[in-house]
PDB file of C-alpha atoms in Angstrom:
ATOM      1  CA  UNK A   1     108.534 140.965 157.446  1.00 46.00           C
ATOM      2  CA  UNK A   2     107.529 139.600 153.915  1.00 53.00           C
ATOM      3  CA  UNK A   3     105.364 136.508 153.868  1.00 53.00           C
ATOM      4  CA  UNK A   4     107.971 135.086 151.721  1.00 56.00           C
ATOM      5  CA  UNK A   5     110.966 135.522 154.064  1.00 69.00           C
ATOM      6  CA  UNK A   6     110.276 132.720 156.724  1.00 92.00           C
ATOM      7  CA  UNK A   7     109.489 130.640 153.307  1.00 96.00           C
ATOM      8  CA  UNK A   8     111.447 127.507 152.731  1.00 98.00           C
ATOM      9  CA  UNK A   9     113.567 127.556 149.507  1.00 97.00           C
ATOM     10  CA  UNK A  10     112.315 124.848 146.717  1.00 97.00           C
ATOM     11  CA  UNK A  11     115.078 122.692 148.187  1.00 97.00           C
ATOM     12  CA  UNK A  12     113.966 122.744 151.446  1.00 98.00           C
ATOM     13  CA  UNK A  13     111.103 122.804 150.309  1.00 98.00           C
ATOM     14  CA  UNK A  14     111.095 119.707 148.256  1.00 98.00           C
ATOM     15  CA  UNK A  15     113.162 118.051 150.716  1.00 98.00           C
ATOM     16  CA  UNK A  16     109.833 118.650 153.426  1.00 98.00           C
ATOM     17  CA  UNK A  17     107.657 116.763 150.521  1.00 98.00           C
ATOM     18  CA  UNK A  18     110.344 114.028 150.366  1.00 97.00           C
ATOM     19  CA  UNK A  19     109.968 113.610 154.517  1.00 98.00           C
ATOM     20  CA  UNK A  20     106.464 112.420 154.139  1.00 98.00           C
ATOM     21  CA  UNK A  21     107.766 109.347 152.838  1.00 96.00           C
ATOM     22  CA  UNK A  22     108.271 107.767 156.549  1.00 97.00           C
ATOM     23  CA  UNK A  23     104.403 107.852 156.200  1.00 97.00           C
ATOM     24  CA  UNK A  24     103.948 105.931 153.176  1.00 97.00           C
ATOM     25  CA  UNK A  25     102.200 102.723 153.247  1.00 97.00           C
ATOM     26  CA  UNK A  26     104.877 100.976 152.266  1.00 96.00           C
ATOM     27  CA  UNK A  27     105.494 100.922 155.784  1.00 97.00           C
ATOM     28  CA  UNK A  28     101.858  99.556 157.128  1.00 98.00           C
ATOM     29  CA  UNK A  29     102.201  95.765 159.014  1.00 97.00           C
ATOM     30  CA  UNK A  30      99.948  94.514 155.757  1.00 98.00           C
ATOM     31  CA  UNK A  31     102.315  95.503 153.571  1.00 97.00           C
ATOM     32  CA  UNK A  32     105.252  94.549 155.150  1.00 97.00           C
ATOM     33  CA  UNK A  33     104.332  91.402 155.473  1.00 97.00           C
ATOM     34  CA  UNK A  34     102.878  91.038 152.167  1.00 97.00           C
ATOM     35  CA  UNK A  35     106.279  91.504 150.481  1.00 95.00           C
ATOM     36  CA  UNK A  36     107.872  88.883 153.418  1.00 97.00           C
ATOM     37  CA  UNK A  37     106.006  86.411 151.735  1.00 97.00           C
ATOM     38  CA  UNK A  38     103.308  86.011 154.940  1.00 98.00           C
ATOM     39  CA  UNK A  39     100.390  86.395 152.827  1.00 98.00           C
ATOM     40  CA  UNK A  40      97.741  83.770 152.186  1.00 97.00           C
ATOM     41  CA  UNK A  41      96.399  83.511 148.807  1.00 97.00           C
ATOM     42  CA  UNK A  42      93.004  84.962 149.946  1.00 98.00           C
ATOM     43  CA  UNK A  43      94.772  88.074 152.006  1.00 98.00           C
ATOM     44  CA  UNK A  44      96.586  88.379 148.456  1.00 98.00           C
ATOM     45  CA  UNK A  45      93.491  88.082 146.077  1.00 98.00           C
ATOM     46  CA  UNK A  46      91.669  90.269 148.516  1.00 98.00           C
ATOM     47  CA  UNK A  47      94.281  93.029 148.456  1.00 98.00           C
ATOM     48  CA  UNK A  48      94.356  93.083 144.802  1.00 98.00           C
ATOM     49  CA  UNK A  49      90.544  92.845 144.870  1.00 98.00           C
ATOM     50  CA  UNK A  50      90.319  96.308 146.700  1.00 98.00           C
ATOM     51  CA  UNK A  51      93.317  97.951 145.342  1.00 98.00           C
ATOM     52  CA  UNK A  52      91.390  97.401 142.016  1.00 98.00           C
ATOM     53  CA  UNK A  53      88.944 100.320 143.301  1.00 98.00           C
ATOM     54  CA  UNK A  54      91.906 102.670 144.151  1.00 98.00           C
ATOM     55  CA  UNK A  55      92.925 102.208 139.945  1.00 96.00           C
ATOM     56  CA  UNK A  56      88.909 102.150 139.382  1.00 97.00           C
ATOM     57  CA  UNK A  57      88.709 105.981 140.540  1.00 97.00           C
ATOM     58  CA  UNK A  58      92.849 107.124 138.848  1.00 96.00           C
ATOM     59  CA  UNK A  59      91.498 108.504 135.617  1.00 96.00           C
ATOM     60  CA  UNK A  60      88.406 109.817 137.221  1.00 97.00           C
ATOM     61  CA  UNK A  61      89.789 112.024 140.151  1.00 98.00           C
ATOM     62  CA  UNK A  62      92.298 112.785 136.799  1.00 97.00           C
ATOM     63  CA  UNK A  63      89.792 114.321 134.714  1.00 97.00           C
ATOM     64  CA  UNK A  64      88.713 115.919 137.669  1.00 98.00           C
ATOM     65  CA  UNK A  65      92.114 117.854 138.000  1.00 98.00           C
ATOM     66  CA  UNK A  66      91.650 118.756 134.396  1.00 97.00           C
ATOM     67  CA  UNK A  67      87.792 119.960 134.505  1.00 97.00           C
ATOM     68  CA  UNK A  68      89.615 122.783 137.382  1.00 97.00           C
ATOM     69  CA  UNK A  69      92.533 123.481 135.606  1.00 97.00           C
ATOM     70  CA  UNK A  70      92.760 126.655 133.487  1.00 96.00           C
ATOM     71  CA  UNK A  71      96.035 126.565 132.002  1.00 96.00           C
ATOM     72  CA  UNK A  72      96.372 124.693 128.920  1.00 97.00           C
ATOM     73  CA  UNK A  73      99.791 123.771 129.049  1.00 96.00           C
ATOM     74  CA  UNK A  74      99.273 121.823 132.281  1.00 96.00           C
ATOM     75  CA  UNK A  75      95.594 119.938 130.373  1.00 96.00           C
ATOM     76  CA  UNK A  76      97.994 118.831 127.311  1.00 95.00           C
ATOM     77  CA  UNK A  77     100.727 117.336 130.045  1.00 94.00           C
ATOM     78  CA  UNK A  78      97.850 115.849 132.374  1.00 95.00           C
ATOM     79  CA  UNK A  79      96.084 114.381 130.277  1.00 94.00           C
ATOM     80  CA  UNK A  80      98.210 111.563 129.335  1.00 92.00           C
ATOM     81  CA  UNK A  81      97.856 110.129 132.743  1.00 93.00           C
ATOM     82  CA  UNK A  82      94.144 109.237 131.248  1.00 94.00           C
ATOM     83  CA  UNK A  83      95.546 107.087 128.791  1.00 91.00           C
ATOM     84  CA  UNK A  84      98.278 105.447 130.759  1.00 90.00           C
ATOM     85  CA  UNK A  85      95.317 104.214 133.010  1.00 91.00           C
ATOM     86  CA  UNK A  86      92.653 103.978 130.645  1.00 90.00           C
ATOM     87  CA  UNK A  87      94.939 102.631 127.806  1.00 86.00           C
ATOM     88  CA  UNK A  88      95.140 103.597 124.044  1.00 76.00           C
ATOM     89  CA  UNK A  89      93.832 102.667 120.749  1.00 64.00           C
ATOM     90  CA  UNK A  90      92.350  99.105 120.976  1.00 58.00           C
ATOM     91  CA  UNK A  91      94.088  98.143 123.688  1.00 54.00           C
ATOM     92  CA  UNK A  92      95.382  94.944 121.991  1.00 51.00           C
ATOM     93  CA  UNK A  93      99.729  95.133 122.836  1.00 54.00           C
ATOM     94  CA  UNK A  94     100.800  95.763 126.543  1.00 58.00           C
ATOM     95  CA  UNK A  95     102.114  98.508 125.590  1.00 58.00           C
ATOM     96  CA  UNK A  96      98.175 100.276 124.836  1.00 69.00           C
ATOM     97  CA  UNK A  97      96.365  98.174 127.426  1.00 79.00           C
ATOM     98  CA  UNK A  98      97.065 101.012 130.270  1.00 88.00           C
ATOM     99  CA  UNK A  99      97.434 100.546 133.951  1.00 90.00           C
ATOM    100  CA  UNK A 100      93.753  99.439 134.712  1.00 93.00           C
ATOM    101  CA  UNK A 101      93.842  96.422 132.060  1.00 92.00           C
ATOM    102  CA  UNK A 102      97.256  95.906 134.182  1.00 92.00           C
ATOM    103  CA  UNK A 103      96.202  95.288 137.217  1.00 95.00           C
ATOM    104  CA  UNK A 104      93.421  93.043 135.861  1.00 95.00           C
ATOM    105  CA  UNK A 105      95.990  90.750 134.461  1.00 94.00           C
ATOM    106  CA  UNK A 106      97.201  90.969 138.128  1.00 96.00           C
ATOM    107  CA  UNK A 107      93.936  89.611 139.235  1.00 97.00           C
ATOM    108  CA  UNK A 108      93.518  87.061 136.940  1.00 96.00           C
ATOM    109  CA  UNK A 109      96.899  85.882 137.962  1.00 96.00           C
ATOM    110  CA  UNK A 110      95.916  85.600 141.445  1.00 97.00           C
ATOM    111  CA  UNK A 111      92.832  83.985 140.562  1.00 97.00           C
ATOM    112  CA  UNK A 112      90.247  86.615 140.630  1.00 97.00           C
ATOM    113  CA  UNK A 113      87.371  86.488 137.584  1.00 96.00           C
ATOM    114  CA  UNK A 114      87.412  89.566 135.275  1.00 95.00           C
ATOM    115  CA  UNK A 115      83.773  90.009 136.389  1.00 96.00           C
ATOM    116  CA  UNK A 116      84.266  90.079 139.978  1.00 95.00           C
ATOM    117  CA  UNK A 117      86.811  92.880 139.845  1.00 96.00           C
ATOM    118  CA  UNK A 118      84.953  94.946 137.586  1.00 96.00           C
ATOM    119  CA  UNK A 119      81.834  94.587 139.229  1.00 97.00           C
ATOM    120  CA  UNK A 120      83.605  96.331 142.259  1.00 97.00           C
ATOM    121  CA  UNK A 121      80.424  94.574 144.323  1.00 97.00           C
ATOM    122  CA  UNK A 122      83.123  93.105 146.527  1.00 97.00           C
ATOM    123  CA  UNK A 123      85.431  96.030 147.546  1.00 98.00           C
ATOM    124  CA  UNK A 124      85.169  96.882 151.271  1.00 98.00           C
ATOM    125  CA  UNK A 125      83.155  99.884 152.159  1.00 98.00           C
ATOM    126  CA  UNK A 126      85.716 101.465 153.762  1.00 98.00           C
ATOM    127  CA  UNK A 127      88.312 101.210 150.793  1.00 98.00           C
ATOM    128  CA  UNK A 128      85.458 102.976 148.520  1.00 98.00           C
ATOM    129  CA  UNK A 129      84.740 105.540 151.302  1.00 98.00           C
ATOM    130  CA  UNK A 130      88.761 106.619 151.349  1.00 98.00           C
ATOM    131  CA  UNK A 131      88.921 106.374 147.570  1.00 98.00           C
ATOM    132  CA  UNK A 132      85.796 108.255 146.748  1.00 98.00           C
ATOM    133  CA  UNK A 133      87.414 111.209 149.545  1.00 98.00           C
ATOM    134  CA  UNK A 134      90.585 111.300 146.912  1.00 98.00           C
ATOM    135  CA  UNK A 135      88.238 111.840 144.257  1.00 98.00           C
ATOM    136  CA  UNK A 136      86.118 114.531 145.939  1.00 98.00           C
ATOM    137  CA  UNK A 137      89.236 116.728 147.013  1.00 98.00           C
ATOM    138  CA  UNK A 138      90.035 116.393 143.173  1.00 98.00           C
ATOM    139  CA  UNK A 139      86.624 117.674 141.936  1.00 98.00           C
ATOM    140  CA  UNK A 140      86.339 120.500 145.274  1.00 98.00           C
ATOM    141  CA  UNK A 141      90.025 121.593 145.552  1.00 98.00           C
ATOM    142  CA  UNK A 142      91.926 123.871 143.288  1.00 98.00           C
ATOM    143  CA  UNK A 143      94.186 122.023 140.654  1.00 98.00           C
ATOM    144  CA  UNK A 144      97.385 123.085 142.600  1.00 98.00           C
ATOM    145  CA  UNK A 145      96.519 121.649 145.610  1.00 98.00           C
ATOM    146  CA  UNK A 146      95.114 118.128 143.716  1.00 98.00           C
ATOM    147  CA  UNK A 147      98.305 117.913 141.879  1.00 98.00           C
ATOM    148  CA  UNK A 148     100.102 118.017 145.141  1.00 98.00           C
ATOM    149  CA  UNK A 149      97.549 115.384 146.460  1.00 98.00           C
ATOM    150  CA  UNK A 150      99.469 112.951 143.379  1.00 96.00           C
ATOM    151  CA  UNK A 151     103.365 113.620 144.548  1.00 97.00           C
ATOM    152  CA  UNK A 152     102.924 110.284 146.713  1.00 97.00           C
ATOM    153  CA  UNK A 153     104.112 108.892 143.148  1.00 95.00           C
ATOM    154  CA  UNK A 154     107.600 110.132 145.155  1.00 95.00           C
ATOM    155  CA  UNK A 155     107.230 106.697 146.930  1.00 95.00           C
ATOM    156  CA  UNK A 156     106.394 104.861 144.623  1.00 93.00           C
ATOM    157  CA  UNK A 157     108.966 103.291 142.845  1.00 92.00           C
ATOM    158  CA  UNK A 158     110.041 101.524 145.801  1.00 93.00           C
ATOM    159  CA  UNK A 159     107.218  99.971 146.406  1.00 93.00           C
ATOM    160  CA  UNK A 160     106.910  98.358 143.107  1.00 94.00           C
ATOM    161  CA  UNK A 161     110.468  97.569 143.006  1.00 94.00           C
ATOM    162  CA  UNK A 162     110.052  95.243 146.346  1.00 94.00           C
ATOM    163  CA  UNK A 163     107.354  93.194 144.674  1.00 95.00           C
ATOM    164  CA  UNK A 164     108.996  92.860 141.609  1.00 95.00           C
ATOM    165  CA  UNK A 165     112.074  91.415 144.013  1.00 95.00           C
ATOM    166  CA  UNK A 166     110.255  89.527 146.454  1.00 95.00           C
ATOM    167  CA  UNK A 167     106.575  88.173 144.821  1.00 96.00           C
ATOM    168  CA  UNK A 168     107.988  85.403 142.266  1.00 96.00           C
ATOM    169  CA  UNK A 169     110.085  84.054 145.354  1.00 96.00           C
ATOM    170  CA  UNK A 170     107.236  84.015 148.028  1.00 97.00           C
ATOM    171  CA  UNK A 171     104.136  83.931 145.494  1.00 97.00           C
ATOM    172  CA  UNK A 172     105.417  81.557 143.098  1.00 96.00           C
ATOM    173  CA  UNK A 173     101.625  80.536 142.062  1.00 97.00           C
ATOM    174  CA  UNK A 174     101.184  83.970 140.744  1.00 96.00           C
ATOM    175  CA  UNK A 175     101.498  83.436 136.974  1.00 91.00           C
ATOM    176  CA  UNK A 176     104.965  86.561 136.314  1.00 89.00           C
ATOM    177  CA  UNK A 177     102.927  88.147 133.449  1.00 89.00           C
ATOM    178  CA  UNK A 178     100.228  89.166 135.975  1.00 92.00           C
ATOM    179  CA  UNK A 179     103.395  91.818 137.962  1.00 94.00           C
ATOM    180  CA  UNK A 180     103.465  93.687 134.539  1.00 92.00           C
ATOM    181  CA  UNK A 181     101.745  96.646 136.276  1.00 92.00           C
ATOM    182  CA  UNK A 182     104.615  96.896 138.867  1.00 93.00           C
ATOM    183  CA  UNK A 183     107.086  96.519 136.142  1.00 91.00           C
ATOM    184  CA  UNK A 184     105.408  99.650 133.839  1.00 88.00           C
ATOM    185  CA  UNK A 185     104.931 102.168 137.023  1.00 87.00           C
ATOM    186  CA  UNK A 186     108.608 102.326 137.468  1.00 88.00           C
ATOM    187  CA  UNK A 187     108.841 104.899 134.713  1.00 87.00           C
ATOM    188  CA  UNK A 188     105.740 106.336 133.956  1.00 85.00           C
ATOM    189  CA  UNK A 189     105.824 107.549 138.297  1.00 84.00           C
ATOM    190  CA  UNK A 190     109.076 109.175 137.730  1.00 86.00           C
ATOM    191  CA  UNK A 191     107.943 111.059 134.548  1.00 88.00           C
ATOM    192  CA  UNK A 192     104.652 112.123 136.327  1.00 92.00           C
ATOM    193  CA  UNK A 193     106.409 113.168 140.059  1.00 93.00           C
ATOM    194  CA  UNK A 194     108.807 115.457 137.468  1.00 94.00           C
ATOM    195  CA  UNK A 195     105.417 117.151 136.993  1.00 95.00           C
ATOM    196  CA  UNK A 196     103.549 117.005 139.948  1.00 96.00           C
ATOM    197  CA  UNK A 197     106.659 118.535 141.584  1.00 97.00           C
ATOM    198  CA  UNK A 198     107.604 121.645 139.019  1.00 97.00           C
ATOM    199  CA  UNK A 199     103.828 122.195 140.056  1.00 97.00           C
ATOM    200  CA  UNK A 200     104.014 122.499 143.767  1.00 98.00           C
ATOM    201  CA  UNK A 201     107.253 124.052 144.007  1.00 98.00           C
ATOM    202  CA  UNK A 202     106.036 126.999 141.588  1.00 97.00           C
ATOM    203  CA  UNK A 203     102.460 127.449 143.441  1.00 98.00           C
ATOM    204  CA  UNK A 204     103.161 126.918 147.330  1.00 98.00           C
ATOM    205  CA  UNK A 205     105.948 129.629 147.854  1.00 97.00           C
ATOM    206  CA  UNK A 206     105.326 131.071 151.516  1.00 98.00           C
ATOM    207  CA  UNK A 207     105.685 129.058 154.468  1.00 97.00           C
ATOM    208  CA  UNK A 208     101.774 129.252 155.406  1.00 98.00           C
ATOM    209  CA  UNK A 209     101.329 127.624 151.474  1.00 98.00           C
ATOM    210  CA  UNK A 210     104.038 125.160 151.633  1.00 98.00           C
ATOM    211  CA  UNK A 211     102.822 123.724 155.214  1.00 98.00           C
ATOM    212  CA  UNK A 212      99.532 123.678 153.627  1.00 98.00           C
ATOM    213  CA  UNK A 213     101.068 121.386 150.758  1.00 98.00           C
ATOM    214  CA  UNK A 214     102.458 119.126 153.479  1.00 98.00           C
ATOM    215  CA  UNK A 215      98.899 118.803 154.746  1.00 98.00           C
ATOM    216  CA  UNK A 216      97.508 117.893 151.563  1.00 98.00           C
ATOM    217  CA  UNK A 217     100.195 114.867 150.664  1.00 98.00           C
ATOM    218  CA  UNK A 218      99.751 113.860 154.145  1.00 98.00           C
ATOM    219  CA  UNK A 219      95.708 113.937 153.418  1.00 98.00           C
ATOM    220  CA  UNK A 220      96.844 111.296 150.318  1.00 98.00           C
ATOM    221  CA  UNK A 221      98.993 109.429 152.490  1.00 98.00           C
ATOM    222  CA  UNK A 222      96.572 109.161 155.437  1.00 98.00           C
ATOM    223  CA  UNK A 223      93.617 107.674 152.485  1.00 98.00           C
ATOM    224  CA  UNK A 224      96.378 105.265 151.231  1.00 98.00           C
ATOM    225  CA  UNK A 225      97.146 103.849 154.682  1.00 98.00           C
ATOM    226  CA  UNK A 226      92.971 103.720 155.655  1.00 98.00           C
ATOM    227  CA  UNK A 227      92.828 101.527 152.910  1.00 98.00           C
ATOM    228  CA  UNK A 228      95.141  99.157 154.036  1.00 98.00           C
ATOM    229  CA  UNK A 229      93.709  99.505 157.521  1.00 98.00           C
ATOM    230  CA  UNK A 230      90.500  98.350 155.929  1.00 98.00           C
ATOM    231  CA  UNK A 231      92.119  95.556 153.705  1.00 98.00           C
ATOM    232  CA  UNK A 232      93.986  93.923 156.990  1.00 98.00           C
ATOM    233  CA  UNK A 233      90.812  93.970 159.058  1.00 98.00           C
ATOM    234  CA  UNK A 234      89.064  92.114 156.316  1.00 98.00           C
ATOM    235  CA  UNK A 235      91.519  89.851 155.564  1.00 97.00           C
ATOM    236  CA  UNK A 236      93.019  88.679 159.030  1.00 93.00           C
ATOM    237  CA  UNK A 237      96.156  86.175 159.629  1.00 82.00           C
TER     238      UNK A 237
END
């Protein structure tokens, strides 16, 4: 029997990736209480606190993808996730400041000093220690297998979506330009899970590959929910 014949098709296939969504941390108790509106202000500022160090490392564990990858096609395409986060020309419109200046706005909206977030003195050691294990799978594994690391983008609209519906209502003190990060994601994940999957359908074709993939968004999934582990136990009701 052929390695490939017990292989799922790219449907099925695809439709395995999709699965892994029950395991998204959109589901976590923090979370879900977060967008109920049972937040304090300091569980809130100390979310977006750590989160900060989870956009701190985007563009790095990025150009770590890229310093593995050996086709060019998939460099020109990658690389624009750099910008998005890092931001363009001067930065001086929304529209150039990129997702890190973002999600400072978002911290200045919750009441967090410029200089605090960026000092990243603050973050929990635990939220570095699962964020710097993103970036090190990035810089050890092969490009396929960090791309496929990224496809929790899949979830991601959603996630966004319920702040954007529920924050002004519960959060009201949170100043509305500070959710422009949510807002921007919407798109730019779509546009960059496109990618991620034409990727990991074309590499991960036998079954022993593609449960291999699973493993690896599950990996992502697992860091994303350790941070919010790390974030409650900090912050407690």
């Amino acid at each position: 029997m052929s390695e490939h014949d017990n292989a799922w098709t790219r449907e099925e296939f695809e439709a395995q990736l999709r699965a892994k969504g029950q395991s998204y941390h959109i589901h976590h108790p923090f979370n879900v209480r977060m967008n109920a509106g049972l937040c304090s202000r300091e569980q809130i500022r100390g979310w977006v606190l750590n989160r900060f160090y989870y956009q701190w490392i985007i563009p790095i564990k990025d150009a770590a993808i890229m310093s593995n990858c050996q086709d060019r096609e998939t460099r020109r395409r990658w690389i624009a996730r750099i910008l998005d986060h890092d931001g363009f020309g001067d930065y001086r419109t929304d529209t150039e400041s990129g997702g890190l200046e973002a999600w400072t706005q978002l911290g200045i909206a919750v009441g967090l000093d410029r200089e605090v977030l960026w000092s990243l003195k603050k973050v929990e050691p635990a939220v570095k220690f699962a964020c710097d294990a993103y970036v090190n799978f990035a810089r050890q594994q092969p490009w396929q297998e960090a791309i496929c690391s990224s496809l929790t983008e899949m979830f991601a609209p959603q996630i966004h979506k319920d702040r954007l519906a529920t924050w002004p209502q519960h959060y009201p003190w949170i100043d509305e330009p500070g959710l422009r990060y949510f807002r921007s994601r919407i798109p730019l994940a779509q546009r960059d899970v496109d990618h991620g999957l034409e990727v990991t359908l074309s590499h991960f074709k036998t079954r022993e590959q593609q449960e291999r993939a699973l493993e690896i968004l599950q990996f992502k999934l697992d860091i994303l929910w350790s941070m919010l582990d790390a974030i409650e136990h900090a912050y407690p009701e």
